[in-house]
CSV table of C-alpha atoms and ligand atoms in Angstrom, one decimal:
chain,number,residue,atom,x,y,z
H,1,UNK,CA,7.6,70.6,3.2
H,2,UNK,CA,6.5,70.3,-0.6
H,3,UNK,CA,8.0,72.5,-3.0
H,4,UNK,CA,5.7,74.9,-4.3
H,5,UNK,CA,4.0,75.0,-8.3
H,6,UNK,CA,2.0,76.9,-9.7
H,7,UNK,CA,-0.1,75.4,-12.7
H,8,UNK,CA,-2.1,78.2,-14.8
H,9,UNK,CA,-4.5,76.5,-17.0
H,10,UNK,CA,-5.1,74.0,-14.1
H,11,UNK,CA,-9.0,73.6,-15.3
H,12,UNK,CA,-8.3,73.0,-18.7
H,13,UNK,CA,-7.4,69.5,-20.6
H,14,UNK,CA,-3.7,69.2,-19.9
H,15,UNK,CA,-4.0,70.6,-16.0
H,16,UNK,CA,-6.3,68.0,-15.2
H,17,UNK,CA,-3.6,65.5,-16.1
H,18,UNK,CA,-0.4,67.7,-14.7
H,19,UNK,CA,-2.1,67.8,-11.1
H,20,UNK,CA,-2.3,64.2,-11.0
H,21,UNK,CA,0.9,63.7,-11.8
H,22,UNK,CA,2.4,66.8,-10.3
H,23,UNK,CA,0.8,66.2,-6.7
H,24,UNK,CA,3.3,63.8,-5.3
H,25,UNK,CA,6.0,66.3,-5.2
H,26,UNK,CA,4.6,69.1,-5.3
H,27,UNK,CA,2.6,71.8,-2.6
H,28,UNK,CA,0.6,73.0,-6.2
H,29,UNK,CA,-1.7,75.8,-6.7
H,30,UNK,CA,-4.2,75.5,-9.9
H,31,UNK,CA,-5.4,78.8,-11.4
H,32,UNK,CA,-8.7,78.6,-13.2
H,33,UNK,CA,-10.1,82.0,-14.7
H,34,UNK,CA,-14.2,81.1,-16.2
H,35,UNK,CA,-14.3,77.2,-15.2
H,36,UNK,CA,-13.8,76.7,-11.2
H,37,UNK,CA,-12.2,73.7,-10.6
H,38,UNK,CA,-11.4,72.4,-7.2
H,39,UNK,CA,-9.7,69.3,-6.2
H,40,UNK,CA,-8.4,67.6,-2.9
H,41,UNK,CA,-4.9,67.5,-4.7
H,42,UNK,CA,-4.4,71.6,-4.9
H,43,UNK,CA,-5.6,74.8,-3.9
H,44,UNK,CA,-7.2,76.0,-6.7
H,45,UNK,CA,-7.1,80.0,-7.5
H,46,UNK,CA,-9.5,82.4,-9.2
H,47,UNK,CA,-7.2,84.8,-11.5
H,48,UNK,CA,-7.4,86.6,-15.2
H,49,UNK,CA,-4.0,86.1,-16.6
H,50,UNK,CA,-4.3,89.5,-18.8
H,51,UNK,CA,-4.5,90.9,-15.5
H,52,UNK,CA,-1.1,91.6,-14.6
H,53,UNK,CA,-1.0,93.2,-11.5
H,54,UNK,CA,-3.6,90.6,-9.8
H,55,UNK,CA,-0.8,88.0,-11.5
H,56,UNK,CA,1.7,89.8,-9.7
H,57,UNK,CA,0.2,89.5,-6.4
H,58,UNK,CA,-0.4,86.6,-6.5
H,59,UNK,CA,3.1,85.3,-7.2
H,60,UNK,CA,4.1,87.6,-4.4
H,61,UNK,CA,1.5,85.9,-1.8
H,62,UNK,CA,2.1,82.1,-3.0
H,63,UNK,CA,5.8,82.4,-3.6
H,64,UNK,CA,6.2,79.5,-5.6
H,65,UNK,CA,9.2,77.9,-6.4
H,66,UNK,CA,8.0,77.1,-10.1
H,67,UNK,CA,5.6,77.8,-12.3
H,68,UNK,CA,3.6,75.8,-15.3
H,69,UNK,CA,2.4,77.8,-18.0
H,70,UNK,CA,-0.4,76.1,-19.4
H,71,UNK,CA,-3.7,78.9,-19.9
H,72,UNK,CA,-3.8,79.7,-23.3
H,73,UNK,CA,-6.5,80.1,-25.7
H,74,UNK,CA,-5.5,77.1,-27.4
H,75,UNK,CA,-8.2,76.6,-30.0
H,76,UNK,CA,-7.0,77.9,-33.5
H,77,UNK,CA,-9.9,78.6,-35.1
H,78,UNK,CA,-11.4,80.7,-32.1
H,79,UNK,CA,-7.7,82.5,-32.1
H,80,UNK,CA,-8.1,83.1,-35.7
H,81,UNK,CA,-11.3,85.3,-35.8
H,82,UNK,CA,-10.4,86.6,-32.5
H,83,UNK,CA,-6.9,88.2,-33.1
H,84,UNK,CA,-6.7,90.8,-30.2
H,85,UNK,CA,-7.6,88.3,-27.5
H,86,UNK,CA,-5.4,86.1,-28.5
H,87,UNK,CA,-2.3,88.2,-28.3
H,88,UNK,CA,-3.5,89.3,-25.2
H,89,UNK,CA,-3.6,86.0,-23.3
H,90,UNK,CA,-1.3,83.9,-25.5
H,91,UNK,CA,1.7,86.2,-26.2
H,92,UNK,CA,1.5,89.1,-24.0
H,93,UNK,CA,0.4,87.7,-20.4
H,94,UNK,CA,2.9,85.0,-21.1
H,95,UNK,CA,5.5,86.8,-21.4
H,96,UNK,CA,4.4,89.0,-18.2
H,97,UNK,CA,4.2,85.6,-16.3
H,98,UNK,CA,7.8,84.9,-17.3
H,99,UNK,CA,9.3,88.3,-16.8
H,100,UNK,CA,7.9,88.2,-12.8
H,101,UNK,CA,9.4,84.7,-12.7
H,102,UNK,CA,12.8,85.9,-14.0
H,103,UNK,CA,12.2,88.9,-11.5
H,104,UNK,CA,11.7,86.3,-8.9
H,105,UNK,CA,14.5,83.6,-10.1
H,106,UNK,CA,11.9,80.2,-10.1
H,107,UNK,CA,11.7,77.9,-13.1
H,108,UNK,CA,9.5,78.4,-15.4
H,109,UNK,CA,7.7,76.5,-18.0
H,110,UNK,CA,5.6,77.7,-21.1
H,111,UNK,CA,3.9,75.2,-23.2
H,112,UNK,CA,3.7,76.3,-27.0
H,113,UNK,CA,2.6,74.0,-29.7
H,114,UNK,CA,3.6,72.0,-32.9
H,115,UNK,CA,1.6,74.9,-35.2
H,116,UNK,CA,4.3,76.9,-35.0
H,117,UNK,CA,5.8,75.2,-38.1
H,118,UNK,CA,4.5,75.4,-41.4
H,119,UNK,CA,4.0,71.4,-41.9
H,120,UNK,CA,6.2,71.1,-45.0
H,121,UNK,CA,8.7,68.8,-43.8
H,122,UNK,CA,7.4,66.9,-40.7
H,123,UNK,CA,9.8,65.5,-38.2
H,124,UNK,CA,10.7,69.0,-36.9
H,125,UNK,CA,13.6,69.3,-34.3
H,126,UNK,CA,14.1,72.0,-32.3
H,127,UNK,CA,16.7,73.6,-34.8
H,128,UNK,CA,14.2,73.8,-37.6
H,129,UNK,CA,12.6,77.7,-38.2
H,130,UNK,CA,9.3,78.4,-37.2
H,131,UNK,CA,6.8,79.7,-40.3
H,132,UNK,CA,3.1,79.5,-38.9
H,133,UNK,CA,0.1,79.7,-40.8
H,134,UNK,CA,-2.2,80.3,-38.5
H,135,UNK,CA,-2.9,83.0,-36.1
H,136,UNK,CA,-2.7,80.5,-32.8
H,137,UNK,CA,0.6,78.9,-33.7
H,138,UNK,CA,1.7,83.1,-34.9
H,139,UNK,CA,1.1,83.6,-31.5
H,140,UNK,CA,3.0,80.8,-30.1
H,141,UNK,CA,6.1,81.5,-31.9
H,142,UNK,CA,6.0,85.3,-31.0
H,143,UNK,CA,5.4,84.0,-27.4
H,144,UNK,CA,8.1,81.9,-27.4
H,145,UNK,CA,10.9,84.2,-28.4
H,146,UNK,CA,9.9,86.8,-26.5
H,147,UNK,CA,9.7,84.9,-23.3
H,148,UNK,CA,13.0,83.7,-24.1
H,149,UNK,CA,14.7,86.9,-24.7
H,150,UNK,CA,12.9,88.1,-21.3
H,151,UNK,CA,13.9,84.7,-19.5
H,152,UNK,CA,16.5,82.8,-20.9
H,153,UNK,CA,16.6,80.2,-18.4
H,154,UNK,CA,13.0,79.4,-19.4
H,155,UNK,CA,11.7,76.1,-20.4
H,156,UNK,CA,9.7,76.1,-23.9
H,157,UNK,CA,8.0,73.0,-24.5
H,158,UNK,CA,6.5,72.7,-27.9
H,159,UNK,CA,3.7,69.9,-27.5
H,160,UNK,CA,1.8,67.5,-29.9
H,161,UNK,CA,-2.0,66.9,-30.4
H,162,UNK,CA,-3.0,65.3,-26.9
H,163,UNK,CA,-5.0,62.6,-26.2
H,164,UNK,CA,-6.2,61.9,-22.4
H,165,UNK,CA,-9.3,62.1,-19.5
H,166,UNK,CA,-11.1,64.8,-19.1
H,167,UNK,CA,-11.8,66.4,-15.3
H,168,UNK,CA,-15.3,64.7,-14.3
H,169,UNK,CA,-15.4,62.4,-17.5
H,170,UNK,CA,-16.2,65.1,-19.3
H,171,UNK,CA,-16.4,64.3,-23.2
H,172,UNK,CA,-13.4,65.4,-25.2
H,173,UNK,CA,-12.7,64.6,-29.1
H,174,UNK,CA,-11.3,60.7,-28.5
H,175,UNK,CA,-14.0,60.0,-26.1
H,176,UNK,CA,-16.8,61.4,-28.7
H,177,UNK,CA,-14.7,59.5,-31.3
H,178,UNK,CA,-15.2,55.8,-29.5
H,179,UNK,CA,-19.1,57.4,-28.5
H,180,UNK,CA,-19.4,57.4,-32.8
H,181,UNK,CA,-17.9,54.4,-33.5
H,182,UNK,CA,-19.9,52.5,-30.8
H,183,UNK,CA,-23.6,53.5,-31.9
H,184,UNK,CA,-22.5,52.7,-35.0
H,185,UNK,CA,-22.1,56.2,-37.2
H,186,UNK,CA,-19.1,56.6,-39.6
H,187,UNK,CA,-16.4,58.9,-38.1
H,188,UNK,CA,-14.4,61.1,-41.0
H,189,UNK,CA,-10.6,61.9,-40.4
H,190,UNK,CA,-7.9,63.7,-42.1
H,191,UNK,CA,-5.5,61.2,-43.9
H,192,UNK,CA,-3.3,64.2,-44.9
H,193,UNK,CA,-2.5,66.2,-41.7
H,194,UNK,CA,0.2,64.6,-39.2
H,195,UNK,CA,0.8,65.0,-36.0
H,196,UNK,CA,3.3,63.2,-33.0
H,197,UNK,CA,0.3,62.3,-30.9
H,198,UNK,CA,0.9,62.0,-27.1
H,199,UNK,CA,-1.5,61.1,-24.0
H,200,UNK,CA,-2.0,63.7,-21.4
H,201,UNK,CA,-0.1,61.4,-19.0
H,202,UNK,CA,3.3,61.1,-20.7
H,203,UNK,CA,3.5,64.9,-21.3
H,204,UNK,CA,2.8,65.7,-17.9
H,205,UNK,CA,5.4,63.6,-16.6
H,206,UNK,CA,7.9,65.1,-19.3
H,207,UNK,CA,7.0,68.6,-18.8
H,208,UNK,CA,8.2,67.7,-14.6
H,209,UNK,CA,10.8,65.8,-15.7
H,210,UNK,CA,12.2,69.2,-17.9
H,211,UNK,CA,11.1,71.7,-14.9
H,212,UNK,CA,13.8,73.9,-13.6
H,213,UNK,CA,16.8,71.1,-15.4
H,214,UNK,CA,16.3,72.5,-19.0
H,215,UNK,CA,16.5,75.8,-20.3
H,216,UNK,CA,15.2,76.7,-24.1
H,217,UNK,CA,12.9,74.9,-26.7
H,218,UNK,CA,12.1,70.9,-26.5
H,219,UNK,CA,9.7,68.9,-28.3
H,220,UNK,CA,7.5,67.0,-25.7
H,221,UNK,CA,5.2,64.9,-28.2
H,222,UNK,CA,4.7,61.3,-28.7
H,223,UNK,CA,6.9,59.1,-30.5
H,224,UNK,CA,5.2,57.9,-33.7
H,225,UNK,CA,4.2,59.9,-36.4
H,226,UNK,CA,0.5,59.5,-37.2
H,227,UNK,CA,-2.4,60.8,-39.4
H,228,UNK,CA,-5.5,61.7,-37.8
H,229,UNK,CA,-6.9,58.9,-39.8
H,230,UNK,CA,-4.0,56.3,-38.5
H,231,UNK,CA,-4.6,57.8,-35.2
H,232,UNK,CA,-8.5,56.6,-35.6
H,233,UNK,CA,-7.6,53.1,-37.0
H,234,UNK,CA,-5.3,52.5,-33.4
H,235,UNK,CA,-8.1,54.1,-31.4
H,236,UNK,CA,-10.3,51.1,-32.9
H,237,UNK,CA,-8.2,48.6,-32.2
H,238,UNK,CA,-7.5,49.5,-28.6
H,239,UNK,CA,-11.3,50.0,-27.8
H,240,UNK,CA,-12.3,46.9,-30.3
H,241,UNK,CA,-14.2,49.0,-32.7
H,242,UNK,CA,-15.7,48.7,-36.1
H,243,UNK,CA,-12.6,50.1,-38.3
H,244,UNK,CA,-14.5,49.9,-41.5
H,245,UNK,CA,-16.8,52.8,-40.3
H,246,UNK,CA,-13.3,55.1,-40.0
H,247,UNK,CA,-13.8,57.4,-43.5
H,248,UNK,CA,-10.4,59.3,-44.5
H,249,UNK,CA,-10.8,62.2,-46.2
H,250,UNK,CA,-8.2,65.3,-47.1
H,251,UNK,CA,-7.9,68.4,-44.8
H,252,UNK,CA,-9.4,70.3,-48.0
H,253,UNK,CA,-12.9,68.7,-47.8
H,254,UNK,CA,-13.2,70.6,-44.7
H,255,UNK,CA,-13.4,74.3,-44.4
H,256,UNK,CA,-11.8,75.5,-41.0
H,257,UNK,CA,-11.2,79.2,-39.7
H,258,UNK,CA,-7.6,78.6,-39.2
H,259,UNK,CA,-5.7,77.2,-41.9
H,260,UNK,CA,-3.4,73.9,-40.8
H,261,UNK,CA,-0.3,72.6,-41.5
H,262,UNK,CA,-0.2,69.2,-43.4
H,263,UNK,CA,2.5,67.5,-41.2
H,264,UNK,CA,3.8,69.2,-37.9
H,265,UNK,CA,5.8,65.6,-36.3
H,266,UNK,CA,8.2,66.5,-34.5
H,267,UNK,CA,11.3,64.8,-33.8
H,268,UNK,CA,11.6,64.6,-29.6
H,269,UNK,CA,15.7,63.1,-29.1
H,270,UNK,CA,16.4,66.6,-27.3
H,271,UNK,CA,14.1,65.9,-24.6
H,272,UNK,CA,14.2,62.0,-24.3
H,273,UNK,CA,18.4,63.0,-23.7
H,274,UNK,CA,17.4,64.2,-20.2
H,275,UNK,CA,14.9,61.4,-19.5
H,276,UNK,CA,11.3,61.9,-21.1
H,277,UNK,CA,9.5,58.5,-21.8
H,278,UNK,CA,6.5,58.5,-23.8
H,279,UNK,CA,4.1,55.6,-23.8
H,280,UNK,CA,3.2,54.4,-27.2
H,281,UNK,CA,-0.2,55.3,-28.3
H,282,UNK,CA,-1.7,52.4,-28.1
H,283,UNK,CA,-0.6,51.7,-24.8
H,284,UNK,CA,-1.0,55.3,-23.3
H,285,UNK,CA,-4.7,54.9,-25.0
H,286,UNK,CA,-5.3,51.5,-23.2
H,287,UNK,CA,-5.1,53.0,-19.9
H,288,UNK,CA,-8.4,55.3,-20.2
H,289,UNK,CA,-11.5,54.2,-19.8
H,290,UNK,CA,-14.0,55.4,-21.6
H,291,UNK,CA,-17.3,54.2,-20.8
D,301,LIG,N1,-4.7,70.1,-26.2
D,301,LIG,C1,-3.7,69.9,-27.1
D,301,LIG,O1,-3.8,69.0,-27.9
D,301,LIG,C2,-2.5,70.9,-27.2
D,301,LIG,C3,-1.6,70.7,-28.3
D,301,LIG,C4,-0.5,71.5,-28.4
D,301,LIG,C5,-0.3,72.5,-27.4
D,301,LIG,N2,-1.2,72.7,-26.4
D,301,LIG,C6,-1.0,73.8,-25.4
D,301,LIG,O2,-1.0,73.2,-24.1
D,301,LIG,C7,-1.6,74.1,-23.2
D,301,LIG,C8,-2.8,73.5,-22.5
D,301,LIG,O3,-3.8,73.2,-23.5
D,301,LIG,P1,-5.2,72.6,-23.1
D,301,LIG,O4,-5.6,71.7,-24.2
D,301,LIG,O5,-5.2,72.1,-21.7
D,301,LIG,O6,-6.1,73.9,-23.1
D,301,LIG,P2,-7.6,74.1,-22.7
D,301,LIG,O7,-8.2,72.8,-22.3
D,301,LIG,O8,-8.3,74.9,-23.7
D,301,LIG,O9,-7.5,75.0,-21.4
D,301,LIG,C9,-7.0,76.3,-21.4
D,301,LIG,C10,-6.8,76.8,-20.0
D,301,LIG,O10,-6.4,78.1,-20.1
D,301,LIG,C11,-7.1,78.9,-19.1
D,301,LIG,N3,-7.3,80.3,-19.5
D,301,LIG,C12,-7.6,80.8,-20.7
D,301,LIG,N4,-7.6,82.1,-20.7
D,301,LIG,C13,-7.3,82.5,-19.4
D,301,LIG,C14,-7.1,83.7,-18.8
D,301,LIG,N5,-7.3,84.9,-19.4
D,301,LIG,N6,-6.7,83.7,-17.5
D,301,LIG,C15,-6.5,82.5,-16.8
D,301,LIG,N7,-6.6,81.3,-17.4
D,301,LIG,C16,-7.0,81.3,-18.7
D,301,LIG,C17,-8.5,78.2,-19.1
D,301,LIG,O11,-9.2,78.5,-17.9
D,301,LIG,P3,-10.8,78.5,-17.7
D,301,LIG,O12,-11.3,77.4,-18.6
D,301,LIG,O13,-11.0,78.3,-16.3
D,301,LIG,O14,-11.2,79.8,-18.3
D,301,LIG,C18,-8.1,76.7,-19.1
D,301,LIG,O15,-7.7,76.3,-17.8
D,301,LIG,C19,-1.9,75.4,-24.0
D,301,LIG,O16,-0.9,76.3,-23.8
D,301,LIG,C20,-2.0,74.9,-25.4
D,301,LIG,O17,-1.7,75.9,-26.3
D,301,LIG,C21,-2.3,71.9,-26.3
């Protein structure tokens, strides 16, 4: 029999790739909350994670051996004019789903995000202090320390902007990218805000890899660091794209709800130590197909 694992988050952007790669070894349960999702590879649950007794139950019913964190409200302008709902779902229920896991003794794993530094220095490790400027990555941080002063034997994993498919080919920001670029339209990206871009694929095997062997914060991210502009230029190389209709602008010609940090790069020697291999970009790119 299949060790059990428990992915929250399962039918958003990330889960669709975890699944994939968690289903070999894995028995795994998906939670979904407004999109349901189903798939031959899991049993896919209905659950609010601000709902903490329904959370509790559930963990009691599937006894899982592990649980991935993923739900969030992960979009940090939406987290920025919505304040309460944020630090309902992204600080407090997280640290509810890590105090039942420490109750119950499984491994646990909570996915944060490279907004929890302040962007002035780039190349972050995991020693470096956290100094958001935004409400998401605020929430992050807060999350973080409080799920490990609840859980120390958790496993933070701060991640990078992803790249990846989407469940049913849905469209998501590289695929609209390419979509641009092919009919021809120019495509404007930020040449001053950097990021350790990484594909949906090589996290997910790096967030299993880390599962139950590491406890505390590591930087699961790609390898290179990249502006959103260089990340564009790769993207029409791979796909064979018109590179002259890539515009760069400054992260100042557009105005956002959530201020962002200029360079968030993080440095990832912590967590390739125990084993995590991430594809290049280009190469982790060439393997999608986006039609
Ligand atoms: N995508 C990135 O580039 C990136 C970068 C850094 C860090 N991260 C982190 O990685 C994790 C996964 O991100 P993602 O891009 O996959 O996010 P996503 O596509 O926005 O998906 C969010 C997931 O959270 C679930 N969720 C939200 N509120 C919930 C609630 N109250 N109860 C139960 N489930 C709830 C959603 O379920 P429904 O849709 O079914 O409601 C969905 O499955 C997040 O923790 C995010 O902060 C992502």
């Amino acid at each position: 029999m299949k060790p059990k694992l428990i992915i929250t988050g399962a039918s958003g952007f990330l889960g669709y790739s975890l699944i994939k790669e968690a289903a070999n070894d894995f028995d795994v349960y998906g939670l979904y909350n407004k999109r349901a999702f189903t798939s031959p590879m899991l049993t896919s649950l209905h659950g609010d994670i601000t709902n903490y007794i329904s959370l509790g139950n559930l963990i009691d019913d599937i006894e899982p051996d592990a649980v991935i964190h993923l739900a969030a409200l992960a979009d940090a302008n939406y987290c920025q004019v919505h304040p309460q709902e944020s630090y309902t779902v992204n600080v407090e229920a997280s640290a509810n789903l890590a105090g039942i896991c420490a109750d119950y003794n499984i491994p646990f794993l909570f996915s944060s995000t490279d907004l929890v530094f302040d962007g002035r220095q780039g190349m972050y490790t995991e020693q470096d202090e956290v100094n958001p400027v935004n409400l998401y990555g605020e929430h992050k941080a807060l999350a973080e320390q409080k799920i490990l002063s609840i859980y120390p034997l958790a496993t933070v994993c701060r991640l990078s902007l992803m790249f990846g498919a989407s469940a049913n080919g849905k469209a998501n920001y590289v695929s609209n990218l390419i979509q641009q670029l092919r009919s021809g339209q120019p495509v404007s990206l930020f040449h001053d805000e950097y990021r350790s871009m990484a594909g949906t694929q090589s996290v997910s095997k790096g967030l299993l890899k880390l599962l139950g062997k590491a406890s505390g914060i590591y930087h699961v991210a790609g390898e290179e660091r990249l502006s959103r502009y260089e990340f564009g230029l790769k993207i029409s190389e791979v796909f064979n794209l018109e590179k002259n209709l890539l515009k760069s602008c400054s992260q100042k010609d557009i105005e956002m709800a959530a201020p962002r940090p200029a360079d968030v790069s993080m440095d990832i020697t912590k967590a390739k130590s125990l084993g995590y291999e991430p594809m290049s970009v280009a190469d982790e790119l060439a393997l999608l197909a986006f039609n």
